[in-house]
Short mmCIF file of C-alpha atoms and ligand atoms in Angstrom, two decimals:
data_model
loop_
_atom_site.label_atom_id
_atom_site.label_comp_id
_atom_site.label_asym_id
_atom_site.label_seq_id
_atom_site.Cartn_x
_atom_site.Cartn_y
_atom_site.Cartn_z
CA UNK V 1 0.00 0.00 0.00
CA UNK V 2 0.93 3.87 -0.84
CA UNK V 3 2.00 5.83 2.07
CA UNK V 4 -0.55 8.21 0.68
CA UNK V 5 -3.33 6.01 0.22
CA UNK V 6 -5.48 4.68 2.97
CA UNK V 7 -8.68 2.47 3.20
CA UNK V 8 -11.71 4.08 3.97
CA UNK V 9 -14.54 2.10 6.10
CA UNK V 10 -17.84 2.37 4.98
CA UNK V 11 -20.27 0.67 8.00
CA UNK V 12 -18.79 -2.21 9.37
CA UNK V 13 -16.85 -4.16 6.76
CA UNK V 14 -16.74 -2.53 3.50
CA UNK V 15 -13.97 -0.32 2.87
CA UNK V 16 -13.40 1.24 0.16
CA UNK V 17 -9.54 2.94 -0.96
CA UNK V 18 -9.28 6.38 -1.36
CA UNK V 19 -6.65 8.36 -1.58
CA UNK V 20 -6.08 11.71 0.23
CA UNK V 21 -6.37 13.97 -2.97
CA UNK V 22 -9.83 12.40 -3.43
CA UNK V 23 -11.03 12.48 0.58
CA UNK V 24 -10.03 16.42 0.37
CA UNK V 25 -11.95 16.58 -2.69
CA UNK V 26 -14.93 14.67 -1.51
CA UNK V 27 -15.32 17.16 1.62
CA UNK V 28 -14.80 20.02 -0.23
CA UNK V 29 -17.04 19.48 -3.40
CA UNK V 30 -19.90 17.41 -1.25
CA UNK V 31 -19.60 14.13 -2.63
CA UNK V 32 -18.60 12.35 0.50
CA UNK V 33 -21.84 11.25 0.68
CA UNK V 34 -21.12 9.08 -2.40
CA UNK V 35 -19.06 6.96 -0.52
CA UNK V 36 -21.89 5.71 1.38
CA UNK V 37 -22.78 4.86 -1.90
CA UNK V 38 -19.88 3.18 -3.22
CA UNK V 39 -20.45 0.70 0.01
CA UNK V 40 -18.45 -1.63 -1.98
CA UNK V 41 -15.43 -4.09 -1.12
CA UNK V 42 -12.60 -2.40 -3.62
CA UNK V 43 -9.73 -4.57 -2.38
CA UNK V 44 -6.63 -2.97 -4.24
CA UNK V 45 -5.19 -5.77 -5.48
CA UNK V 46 -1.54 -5.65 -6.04
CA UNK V 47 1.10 -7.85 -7.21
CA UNK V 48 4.54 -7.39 -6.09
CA UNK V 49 7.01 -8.69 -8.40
CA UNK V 50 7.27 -8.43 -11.90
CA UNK V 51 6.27 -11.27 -14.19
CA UNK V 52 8.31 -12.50 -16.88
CA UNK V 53 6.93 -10.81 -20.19
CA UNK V 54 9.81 -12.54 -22.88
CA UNK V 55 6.88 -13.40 -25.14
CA UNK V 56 5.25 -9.71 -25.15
CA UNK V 57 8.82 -8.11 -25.77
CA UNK V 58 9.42 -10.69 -28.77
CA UNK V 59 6.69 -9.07 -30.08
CA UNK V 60 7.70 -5.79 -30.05
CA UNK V 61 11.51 -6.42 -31.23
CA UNK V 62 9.79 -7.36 -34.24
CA UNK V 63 8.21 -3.80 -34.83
CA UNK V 64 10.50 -1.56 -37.15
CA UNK V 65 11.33 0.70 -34.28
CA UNK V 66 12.52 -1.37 -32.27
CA UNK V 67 16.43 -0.77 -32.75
CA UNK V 68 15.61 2.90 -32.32
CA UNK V 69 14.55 1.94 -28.88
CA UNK V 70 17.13 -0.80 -28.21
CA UNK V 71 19.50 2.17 -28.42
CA UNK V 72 17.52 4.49 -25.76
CA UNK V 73 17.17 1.60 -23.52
CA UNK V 74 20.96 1.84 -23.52
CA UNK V 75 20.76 5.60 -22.76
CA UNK V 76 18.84 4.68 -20.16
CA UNK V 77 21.15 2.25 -18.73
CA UNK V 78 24.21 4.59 -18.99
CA UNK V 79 22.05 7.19 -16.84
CA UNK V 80 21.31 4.58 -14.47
CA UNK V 81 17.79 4.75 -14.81
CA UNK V 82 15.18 2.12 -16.29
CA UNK V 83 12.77 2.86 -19.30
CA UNK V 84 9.37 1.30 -20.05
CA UNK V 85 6.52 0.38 -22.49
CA UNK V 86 3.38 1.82 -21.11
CA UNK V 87 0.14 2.49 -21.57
CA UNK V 88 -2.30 2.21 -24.73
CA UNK V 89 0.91 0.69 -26.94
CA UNK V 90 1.67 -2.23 -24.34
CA UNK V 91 -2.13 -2.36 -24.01
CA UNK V 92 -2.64 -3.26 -27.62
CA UNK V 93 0.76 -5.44 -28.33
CA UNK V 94 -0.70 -8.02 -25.56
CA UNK V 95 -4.03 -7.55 -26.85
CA UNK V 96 -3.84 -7.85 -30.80
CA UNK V 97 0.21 -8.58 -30.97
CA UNK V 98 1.38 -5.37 -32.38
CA UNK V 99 1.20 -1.58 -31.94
CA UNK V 100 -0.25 0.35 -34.24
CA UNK V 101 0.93 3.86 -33.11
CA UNK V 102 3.92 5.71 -31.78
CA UNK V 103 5.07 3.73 -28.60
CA UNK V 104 4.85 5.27 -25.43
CA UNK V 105 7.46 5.20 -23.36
CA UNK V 106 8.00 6.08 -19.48
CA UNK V 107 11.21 6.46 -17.74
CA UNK V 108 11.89 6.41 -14.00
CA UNK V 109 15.24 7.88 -12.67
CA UNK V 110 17.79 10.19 -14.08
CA UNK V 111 15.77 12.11 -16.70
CA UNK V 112 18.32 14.58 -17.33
CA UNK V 113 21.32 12.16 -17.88
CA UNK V 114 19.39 10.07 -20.09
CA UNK V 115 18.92 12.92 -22.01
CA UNK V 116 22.00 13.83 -22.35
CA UNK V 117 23.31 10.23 -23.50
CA UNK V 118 20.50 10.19 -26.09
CA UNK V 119 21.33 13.72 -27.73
CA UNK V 120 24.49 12.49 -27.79
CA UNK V 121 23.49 9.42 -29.77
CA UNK V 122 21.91 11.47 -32.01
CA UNK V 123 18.71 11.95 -31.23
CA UNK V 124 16.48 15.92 -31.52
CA UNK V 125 14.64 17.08 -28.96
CA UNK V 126 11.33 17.76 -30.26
CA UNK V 127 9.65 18.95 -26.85
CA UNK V 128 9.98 19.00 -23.50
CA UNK V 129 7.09 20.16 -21.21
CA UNK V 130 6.77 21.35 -17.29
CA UNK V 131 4.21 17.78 -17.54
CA UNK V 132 7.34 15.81 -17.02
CA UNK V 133 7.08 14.37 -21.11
CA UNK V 134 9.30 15.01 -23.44
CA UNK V 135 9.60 14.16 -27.41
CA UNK V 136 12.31 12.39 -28.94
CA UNK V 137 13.04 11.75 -32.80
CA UNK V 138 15.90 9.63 -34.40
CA UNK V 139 17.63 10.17 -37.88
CA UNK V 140 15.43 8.18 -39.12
CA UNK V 141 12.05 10.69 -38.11
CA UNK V 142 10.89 8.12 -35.53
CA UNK V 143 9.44 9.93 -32.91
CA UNK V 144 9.40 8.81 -29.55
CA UNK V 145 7.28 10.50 -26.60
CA UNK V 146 8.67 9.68 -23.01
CA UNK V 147 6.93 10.64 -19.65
CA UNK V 148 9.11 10.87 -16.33
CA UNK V 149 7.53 8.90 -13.62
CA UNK V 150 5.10 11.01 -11.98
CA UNK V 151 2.26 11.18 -9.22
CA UNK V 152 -0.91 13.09 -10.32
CA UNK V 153 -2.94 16.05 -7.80
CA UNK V 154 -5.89 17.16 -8.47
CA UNK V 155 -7.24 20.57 -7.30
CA UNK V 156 -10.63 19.99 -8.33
CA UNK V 157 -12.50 16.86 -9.46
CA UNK V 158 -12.49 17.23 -13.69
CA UNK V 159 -9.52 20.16 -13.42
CA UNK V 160 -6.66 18.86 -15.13
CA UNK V 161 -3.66 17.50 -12.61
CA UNK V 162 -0.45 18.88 -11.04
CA UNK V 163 2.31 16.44 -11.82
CA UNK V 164 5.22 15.45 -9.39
CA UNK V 165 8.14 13.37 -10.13
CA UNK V 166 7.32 9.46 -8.76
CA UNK V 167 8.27 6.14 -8.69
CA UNK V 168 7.11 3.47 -11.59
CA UNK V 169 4.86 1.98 -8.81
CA UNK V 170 3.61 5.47 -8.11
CA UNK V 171 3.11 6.68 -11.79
CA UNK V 172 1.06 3.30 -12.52
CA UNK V 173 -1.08 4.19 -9.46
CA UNK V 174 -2.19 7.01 -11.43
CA UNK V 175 -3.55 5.70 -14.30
CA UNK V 176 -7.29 4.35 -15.13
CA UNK V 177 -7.67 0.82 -16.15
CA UNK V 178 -5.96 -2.53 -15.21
CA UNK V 179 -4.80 -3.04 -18.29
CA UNK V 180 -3.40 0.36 -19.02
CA UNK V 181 -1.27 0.53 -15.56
CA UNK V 182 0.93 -2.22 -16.98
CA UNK V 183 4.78 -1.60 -17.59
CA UNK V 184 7.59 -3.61 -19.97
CA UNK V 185 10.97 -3.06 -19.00
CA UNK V 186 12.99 -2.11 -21.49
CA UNK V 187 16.70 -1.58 -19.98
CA UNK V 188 18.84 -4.14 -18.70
CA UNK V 189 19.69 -6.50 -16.50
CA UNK V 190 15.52 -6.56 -16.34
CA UNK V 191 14.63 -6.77 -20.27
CA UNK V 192 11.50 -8.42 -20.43
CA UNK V 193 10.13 -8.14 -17.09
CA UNK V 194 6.29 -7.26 -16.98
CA UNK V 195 5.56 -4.74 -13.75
CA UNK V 196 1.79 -5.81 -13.32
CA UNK V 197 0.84 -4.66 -10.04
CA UNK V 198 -2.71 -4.50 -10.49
CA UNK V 199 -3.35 -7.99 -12.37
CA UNK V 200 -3.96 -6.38 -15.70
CA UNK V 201 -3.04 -9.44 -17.67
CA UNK V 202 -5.67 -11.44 -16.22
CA UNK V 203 -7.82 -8.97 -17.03
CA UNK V 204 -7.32 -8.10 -20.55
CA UNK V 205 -7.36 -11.88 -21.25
CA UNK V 206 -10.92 -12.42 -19.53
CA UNK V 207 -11.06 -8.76 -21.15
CA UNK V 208 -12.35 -6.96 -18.10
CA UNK V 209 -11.91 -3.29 -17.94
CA UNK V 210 -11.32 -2.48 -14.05
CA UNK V 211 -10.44 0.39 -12.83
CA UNK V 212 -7.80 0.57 -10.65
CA UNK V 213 -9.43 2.85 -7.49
CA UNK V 214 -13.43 3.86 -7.02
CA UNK V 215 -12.65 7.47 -7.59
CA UNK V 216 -10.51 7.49 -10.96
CA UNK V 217 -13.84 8.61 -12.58
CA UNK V 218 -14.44 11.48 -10.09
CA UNK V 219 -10.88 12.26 -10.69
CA UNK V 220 -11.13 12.86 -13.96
CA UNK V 221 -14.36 11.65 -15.83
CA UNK V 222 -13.07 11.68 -19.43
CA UNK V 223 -12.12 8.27 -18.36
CA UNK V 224 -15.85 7.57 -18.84
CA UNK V 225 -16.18 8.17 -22.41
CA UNK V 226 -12.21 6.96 -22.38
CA UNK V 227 -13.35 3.48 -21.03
CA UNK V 228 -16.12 3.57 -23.09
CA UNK V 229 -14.62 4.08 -26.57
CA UNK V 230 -11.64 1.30 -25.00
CA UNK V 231 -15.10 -1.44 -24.26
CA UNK V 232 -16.05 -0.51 -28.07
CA UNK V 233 -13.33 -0.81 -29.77
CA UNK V 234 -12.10 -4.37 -28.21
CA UNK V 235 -15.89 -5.63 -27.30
CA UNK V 236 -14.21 -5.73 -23.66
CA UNK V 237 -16.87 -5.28 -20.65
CA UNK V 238 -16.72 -3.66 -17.60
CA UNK V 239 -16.61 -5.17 -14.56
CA UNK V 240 -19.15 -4.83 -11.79
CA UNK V 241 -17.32 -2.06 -9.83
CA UNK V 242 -16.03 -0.09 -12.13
CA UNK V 243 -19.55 -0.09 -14.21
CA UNK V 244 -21.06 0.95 -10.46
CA UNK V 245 -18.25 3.90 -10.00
CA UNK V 246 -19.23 4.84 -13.59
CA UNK V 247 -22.61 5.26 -12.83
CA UNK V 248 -22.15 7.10 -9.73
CA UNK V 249 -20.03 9.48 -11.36
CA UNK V 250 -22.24 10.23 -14.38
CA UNK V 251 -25.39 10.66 -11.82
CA UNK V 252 -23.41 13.38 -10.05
CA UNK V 253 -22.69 15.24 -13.33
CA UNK V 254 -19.10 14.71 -13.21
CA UNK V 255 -18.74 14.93 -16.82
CA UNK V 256 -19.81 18.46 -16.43
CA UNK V 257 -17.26 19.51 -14.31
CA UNK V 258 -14.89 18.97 -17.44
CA UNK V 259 -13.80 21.49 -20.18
CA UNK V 260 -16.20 21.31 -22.99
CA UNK V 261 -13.25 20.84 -25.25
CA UNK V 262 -11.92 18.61 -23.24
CA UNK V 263 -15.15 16.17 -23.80
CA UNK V 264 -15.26 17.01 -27.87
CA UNK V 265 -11.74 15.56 -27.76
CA UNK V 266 -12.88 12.62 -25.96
CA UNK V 267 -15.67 12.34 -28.26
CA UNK V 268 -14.02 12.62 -30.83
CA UNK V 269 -11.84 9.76 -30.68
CA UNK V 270 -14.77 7.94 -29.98
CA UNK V 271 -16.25 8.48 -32.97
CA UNK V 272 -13.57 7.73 -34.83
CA UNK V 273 -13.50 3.95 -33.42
CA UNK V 274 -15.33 1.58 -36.42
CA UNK V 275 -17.45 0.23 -33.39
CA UNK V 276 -18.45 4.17 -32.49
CA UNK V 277 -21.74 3.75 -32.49
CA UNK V 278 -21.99 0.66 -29.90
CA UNK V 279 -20.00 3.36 -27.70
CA UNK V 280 -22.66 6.11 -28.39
CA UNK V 281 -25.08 3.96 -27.36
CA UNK V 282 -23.47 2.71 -24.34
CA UNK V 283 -23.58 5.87 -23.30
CA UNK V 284 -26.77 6.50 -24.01
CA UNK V 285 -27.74 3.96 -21.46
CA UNK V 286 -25.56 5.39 -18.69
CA UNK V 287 -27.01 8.63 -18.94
CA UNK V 288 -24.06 10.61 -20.51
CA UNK V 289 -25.54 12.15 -22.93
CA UNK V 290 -28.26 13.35 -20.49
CA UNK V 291 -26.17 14.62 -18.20
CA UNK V 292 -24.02 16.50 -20.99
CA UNK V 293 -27.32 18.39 -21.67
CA UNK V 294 -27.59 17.01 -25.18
CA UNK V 295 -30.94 16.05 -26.64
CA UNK V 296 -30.61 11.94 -27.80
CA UNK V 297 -33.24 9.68 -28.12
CA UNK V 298 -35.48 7.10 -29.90
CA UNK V 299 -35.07 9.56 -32.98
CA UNK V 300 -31.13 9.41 -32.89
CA UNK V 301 -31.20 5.51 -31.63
CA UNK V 302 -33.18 5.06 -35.45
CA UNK V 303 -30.66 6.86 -37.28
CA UNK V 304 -28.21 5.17 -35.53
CA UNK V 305 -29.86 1.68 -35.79
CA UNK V 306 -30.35 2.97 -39.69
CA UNK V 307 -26.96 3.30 -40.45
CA UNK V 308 -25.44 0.56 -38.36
CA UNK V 309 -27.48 -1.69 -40.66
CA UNK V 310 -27.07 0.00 -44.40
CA UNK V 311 -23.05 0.86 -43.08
CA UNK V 312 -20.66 3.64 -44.13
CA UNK V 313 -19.55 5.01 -47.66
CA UNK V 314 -15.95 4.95 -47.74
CA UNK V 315 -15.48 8.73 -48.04
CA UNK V 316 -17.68 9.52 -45.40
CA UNK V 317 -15.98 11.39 -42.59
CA UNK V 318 -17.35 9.73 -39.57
CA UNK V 319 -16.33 11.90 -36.97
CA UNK V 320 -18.69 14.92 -38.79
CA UNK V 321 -21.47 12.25 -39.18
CA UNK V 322 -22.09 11.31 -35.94
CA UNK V 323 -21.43 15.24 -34.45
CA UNK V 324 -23.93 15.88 -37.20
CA UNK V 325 -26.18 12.90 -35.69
CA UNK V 326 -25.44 13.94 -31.90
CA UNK V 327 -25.54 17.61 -32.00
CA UNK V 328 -27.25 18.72 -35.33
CA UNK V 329 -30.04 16.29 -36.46
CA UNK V 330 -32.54 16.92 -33.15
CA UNK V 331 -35.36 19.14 -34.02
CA UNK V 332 -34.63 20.33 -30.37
CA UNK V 333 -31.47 20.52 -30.55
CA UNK V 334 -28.80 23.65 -30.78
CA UNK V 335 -26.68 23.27 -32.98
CA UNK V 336 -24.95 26.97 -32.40
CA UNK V 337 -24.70 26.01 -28.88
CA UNK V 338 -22.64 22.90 -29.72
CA UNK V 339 -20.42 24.75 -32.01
CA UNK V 340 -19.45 27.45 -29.54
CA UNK V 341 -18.76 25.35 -26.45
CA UNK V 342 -16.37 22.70 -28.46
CA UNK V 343 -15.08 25.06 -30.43
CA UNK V 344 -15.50 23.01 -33.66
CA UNK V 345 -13.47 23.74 -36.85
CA UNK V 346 -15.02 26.10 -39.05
CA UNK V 347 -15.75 23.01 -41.89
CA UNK V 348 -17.08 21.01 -39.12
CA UNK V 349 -19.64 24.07 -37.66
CA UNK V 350 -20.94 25.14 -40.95
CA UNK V 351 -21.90 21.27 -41.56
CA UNK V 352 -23.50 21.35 -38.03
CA UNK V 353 -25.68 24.30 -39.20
CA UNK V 354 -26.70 22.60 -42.18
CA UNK V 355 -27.95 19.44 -40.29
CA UNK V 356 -31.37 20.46 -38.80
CA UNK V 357 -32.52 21.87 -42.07
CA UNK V 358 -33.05 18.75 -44.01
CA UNK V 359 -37.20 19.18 -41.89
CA UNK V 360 -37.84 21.84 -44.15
CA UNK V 361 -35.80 20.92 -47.42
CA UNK V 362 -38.63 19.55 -48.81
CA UNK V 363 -40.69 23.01 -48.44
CA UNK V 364 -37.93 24.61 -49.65
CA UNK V 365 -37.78 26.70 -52.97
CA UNK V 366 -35.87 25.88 -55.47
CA UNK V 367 -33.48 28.47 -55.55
CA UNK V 368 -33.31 27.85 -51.32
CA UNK V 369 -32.84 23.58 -51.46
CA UNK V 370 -30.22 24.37 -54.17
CA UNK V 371 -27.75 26.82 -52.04
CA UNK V 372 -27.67 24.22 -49.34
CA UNK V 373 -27.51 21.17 -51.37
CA UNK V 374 -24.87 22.92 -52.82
CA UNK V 375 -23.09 23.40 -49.26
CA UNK V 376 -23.78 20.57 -47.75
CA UNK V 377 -20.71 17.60 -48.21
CA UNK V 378 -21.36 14.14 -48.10
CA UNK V 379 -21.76 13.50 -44.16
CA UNK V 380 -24.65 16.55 -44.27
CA UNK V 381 -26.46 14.51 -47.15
CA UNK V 382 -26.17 11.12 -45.59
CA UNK V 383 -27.93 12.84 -42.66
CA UNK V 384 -30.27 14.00 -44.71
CA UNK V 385 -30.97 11.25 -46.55
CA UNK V 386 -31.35 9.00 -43.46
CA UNK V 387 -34.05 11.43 -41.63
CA UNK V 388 -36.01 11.91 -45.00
CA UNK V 389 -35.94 7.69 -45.56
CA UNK V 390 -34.51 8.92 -49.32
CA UNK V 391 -31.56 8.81 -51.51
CA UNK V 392 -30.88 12.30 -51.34
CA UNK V 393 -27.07 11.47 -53.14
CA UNK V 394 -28.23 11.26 -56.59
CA UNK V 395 -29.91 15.13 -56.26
CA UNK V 396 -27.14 16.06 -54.71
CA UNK V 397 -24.80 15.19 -57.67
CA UNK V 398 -27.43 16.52 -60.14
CA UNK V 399 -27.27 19.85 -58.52
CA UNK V 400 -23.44 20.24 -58.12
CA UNK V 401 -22.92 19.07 -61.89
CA UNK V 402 -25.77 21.41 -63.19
CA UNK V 403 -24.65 23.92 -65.26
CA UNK V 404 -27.30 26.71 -66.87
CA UNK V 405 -27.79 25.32 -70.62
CA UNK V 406 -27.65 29.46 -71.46
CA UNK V 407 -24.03 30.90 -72.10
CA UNK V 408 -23.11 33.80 -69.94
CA UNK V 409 -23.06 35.73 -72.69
CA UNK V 410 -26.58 34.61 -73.54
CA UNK V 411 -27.51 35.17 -70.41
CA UNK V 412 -26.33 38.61 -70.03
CA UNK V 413 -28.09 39.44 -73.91
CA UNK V 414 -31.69 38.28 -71.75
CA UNK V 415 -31.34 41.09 -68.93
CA UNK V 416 -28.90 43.72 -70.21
CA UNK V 417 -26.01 43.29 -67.66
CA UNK V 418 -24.75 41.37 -64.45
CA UNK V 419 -26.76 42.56 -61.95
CA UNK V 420 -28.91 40.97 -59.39
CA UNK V 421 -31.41 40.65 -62.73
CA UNK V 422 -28.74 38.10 -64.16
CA UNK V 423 -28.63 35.71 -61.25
CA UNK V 424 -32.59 35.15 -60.78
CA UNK V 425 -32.45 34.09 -64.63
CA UNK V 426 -29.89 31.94 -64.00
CA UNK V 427 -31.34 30.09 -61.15
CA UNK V 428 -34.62 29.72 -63.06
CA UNK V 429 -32.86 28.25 -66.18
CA UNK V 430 -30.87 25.67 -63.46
CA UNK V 431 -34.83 25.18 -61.91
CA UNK V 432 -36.00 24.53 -65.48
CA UNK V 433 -33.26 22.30 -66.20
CA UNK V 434 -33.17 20.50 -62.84
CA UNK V 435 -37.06 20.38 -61.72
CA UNK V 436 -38.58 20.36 -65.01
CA UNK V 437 -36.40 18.26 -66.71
CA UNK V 438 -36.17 20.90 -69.91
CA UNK V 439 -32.71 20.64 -71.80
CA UNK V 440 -33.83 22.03 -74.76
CA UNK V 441 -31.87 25.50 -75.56
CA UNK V 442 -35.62 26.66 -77.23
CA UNK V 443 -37.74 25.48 -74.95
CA UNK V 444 -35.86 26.98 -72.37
CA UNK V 445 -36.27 30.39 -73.80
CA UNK V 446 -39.50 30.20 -74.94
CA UNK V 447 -40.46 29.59 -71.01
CA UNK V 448 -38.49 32.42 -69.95
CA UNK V 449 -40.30 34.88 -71.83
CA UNK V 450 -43.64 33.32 -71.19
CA UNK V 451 -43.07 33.94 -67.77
CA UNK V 452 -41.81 37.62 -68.85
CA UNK V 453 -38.86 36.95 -66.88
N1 CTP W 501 -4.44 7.83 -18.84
C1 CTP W 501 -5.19 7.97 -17.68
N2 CTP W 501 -6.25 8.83 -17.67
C2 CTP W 501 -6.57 9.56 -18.76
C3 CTP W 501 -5.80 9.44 -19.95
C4 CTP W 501 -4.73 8.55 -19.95
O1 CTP W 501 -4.93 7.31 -16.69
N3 CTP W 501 -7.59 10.40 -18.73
C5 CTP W 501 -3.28 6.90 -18.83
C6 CTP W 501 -3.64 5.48 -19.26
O2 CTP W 501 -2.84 4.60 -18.53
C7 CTP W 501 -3.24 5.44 -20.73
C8 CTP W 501 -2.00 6.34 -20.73
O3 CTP W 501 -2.28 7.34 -19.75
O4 CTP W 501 -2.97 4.16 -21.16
C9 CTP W 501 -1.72 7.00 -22.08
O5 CTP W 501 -2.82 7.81 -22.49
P1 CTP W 501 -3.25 7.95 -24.01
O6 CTP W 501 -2.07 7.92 -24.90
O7 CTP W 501 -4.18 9.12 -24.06
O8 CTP W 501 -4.18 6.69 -24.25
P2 CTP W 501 -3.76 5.20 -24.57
O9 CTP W 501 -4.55 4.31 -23.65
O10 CTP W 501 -2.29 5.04 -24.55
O11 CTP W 501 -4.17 5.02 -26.06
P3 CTP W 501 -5.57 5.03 -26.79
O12 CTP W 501 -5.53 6.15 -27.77
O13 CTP W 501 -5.62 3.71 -27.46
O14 CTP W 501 -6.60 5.25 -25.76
#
C-alpha cells in the first residue's frame, strides 16, 4: 500500500480505498456522501514482483522501431535509470500482438542524464514540457514521446492534474484501467520483465476493464467516455465495480465539471473507433448524454440503428457524421450552442448548421434547397438522406454538376447586364433544367419569356 493512500470504512466491513487527494476533494465538493454509496469491497489488489513478459517483448523487437529503442534503452542504462513500455501501446501489443501507433514510453530515474546520452546518440529534442514528457526523434524521423515517472494532484475533481516526479509503482497508481497501468521493461539487466501490479493481464485476457481505485472517474471523468470508446473498440466489458463507479459518477454530473473541449476531444476519438456507435449507445444507457445536456433519443437511436445496418460510404468522414447525428439532427437541438462550447473547426460548424434543415428541405424553394444542397458535403447529405428515408445522393450530384444550358453571354443578352437581374435568370434556367427536366436550348427560352422573366 501507498504511504498516501489509505482504506476508507464504509459501515462495518466494507472499505473502500481512497486516496487523500480524493477524501479532500470529496469534503470540499460534497460528494462524501457518495461513498456511502460506493459501500463496496474495492480490495486494491496488487502484485509485487514483476512477471516474466519474454513473449510480449518478442513481439515488439519485431516492430520496425525497435532498434531505435534498443539504443535508448541503452541511454537509459548509462544514466542509471530504467525505461518502459506503457500504456495504450503495451495495451494493444498483448491484446492484438502489435502496436499500431507511436510507442509510449516512461522512464523512472535520471531524466536529465538520459537525455544527455540520447542527444548524444543522435537523437532531436522535439519537446519538452513542465508535464514531465518530453519528445524524442531519431535520424530516421521516428518519434518517440517519453513521460518521467510522476504522481498526479488534483485541485478539483475534472480540473486537469499537477504532476510530481514518482516512482514506476507510483506513476502506474495514477492511471485508469488494469490493463493500461501495466509496464515492460525495457533496460537491462531486467529486459522483459512485466511490472503488473494490479493484475492487468488477467484482465485483458478475460477482457475486463477495471479500474484501478473507485474514484478514478471522479478524478477525472473523461475516463468515462475513455473506457467507453476502450469497451467498443475491443468488445471488452466492464466489470461490476467499475460499471457501479461509472454510474455514480455520471449521476453526479461529473462529466460536467470537465472542459467542454476537453469532452469534444474525448468524443471525438470515440467516434472515430469503427465500433463508435456501440459506444454512443453505451452511453446513451448510462445517462451521458443526459447529463451533458444534449438532446438523444429514440429519434437518434433510429438513425443510428439505420446506419449501423445500411453501413458507411468509404469517403464519409465519420467523426462529422455522428457530431452531425449527436448535436445537429434533433429538431430540439442547438446546434450553435454545440459549435461554440467545443469550439469546432469552421468546416465542421458550418456542416452542423446545415444538419437540422433537411425538416424543411422539402418546403424549400428551389433556388433555397439548391444553395444548401450545394453546401452541404457528403456527411450533411447522408444525414439527410437518413431522416427523409430517401436517396438524397443522386440530387445532390445533379445539382453540383448542373450547369445553366444558357451561355453567360446569352444570359447577359436576356437582362442587359450582371446585376442581381442576371442571377434570378440563371437560377430559373438551373430550376428549369433540374425540376422540369427541360434541356432544350428553345424550350428553355420560350419559357423564360412566357413567364416575362
Ligand atoms: N491515462 C489515464 N487517464 C486519462 C488518460 C490517460 O490514466 N484520462 C493513462 C492510461 O494509462 C493510458 C495512458 O495514460 O494508457 C496513455 O494515455 P493515451 O495515450 O491518451 O491513451 P492510450 O490508452 O495510450 O491510447 P488510446 O488512444 O488507445 O486510448
Amino acid at each position: 500500500m501507498r504511504s498516501w493512500y489509505r482504506p476508507f470504512l464504509v459501515g462495518e466491513e466494507k472499505i473502500v480505498w481512497l486516496s487523500q487527494e480524493s477524501i479532500a476533494l470529496s469534503n470540499r465538493y460534497g460528494f462524501r456522501d457518495e461513498i456511502d454509496k460506493y459501500a463496496i469491497l474495492y480490495p486494491i489488489r496488487m502484485r509485487g514482483y514483476p512477471m516474466n513478459g519474454s513473449d510480449v517483448f518478442k513481439l515488439f523487437e519485431k516492430h520496425s522501431f525497435f532498434p531505435s529503442i534498443a539504443r535508448l534503452s541503452f541511454a537509459s542504462l548509462r544514466a542509471r535509470s530504467r525505461l518502459f513500455l506503457v500504456g495504450g501501446a503495451l495495451r494493444d501489443l498483448l491484446l492484438v500482438g502489435k502496436i499500431c501507433r507511436e510507442p509510449d514510453l516512461l522512464i523512472e530515474g535520471d531524466v536529465d542524464s538520459f537525455l544527455e546520452f540520447a542527444l548524444k546518440d543522435g537523437y532531436h529534442l522535439r519537446e519538452k514540457t513542465p508535464f514531465l514528457t518530453l519528445k524524442l526523434e531519431d535520424e530516421n524521423g521516428f518519434k518517440f514521446d517519453i513521460s518521467v515517472c510522476r504522481k498526479e494532484s488534483y485541485d478539483a475533481p475534472g480540473a486537469l492534474p499537477r504532476v510530481f516526479p514518482a516512482s514506476l509503482s507510483e506513476d502506474l497508481y495514477r492511471r485508469d484501467f488494469t490493463m493500461n497501468s501495466m509496464a515492460l521493461t525495457l533496460t537491462d539487466p531486467e529486459k522483459g520483465l512485466l511490472y503488473d501490479p494490479f493484475f492487468g493481464f488477467n484482465d485483458l485476457k478475460e477482457r475486463v476493464l477495471r479500474i484501478i481505485r473507485p474514484f478514478a472517474f471522479l478524478e477525472d471523468p473523461t475516463r468515462i467516455i475513455r473506457g467507453i470508446r476502450l469497451k467498443a473498440r475491443f468488445s471488452l466489458v466492464f466489470d461490476e465495480l467499475t460499471l457501479k463507479a461509472m454510474r455514480i459518477a455520471v449521476d453526479k454530473g461529473a462529466l460536467r465539471w470537465v472542459g467542454w473541449v476537453r469532452i469534444w476531444r474525448e468524443l471525438e476519438e470515440l467516434f472515430k473507433e469503427d465500433k463508435a456507435i456501440d459506444g454512443i449507445l453505451f452511453m446513451e444507457n448510462l445517462g451521458c448524454w443526459k447529463s451533458l445536456g444534449v438532446k438523444f433519443g429514440d429519434f437518434e437511436k433510429l438513425l443510428l440503428r439505420k446506419v449501423a445496418l445500411q453501413g458507411f460510404e468509404s469517403d464519409i468522414d465519420r467523426v462529422e457524421f455522428f457530431t452531425l447525428v449527436i448535436f445537429g439532427a434533433n429538431p430540439d437541438g442547438c446546434p450553435e450552442r454545440w459549435a461554440k462550447l467545443f469550439q469546432l473547426p469552421r468546416r465542421l460548424k458550418k456542416s452542423l448548421l446545415l444538419a437540422p434543415l433537411w425538416r424543411r428541405l422539402k418546403k424549400m424553394s428551389f433556388n433555397e434547397r439548391y444553395r444548401f444542397l450545394r453546401e452541404a458535403g457528403k456527411s450533411v447529405v447522408k444525414l439527410w438522406s437518413l431522416c427523409l428515408e430517401e436517396d438524397l445522393f443522386p440530387l445532390w450530384e445533379s445539382y453540383n454538376k448542373a450547369r445553366p444550358i444558357l451561355s453567360e453571354d446569352e444570359i447577359e443578352a436576356l437582362v442587359s447586364g450582371k446585376g442581381p437581374e442576371y442571377g434570378r435568370i440563371k437560377m430559373e434556367i438551373l430550376r428549369l433544367q433540374l425540376e422540369e427536366g427541360i434541356n432544350d436550348k428553345d424550350e428553355i427560352l420560350r419559357r423564360l419569356k412566357e413567364r416575362s422573366v
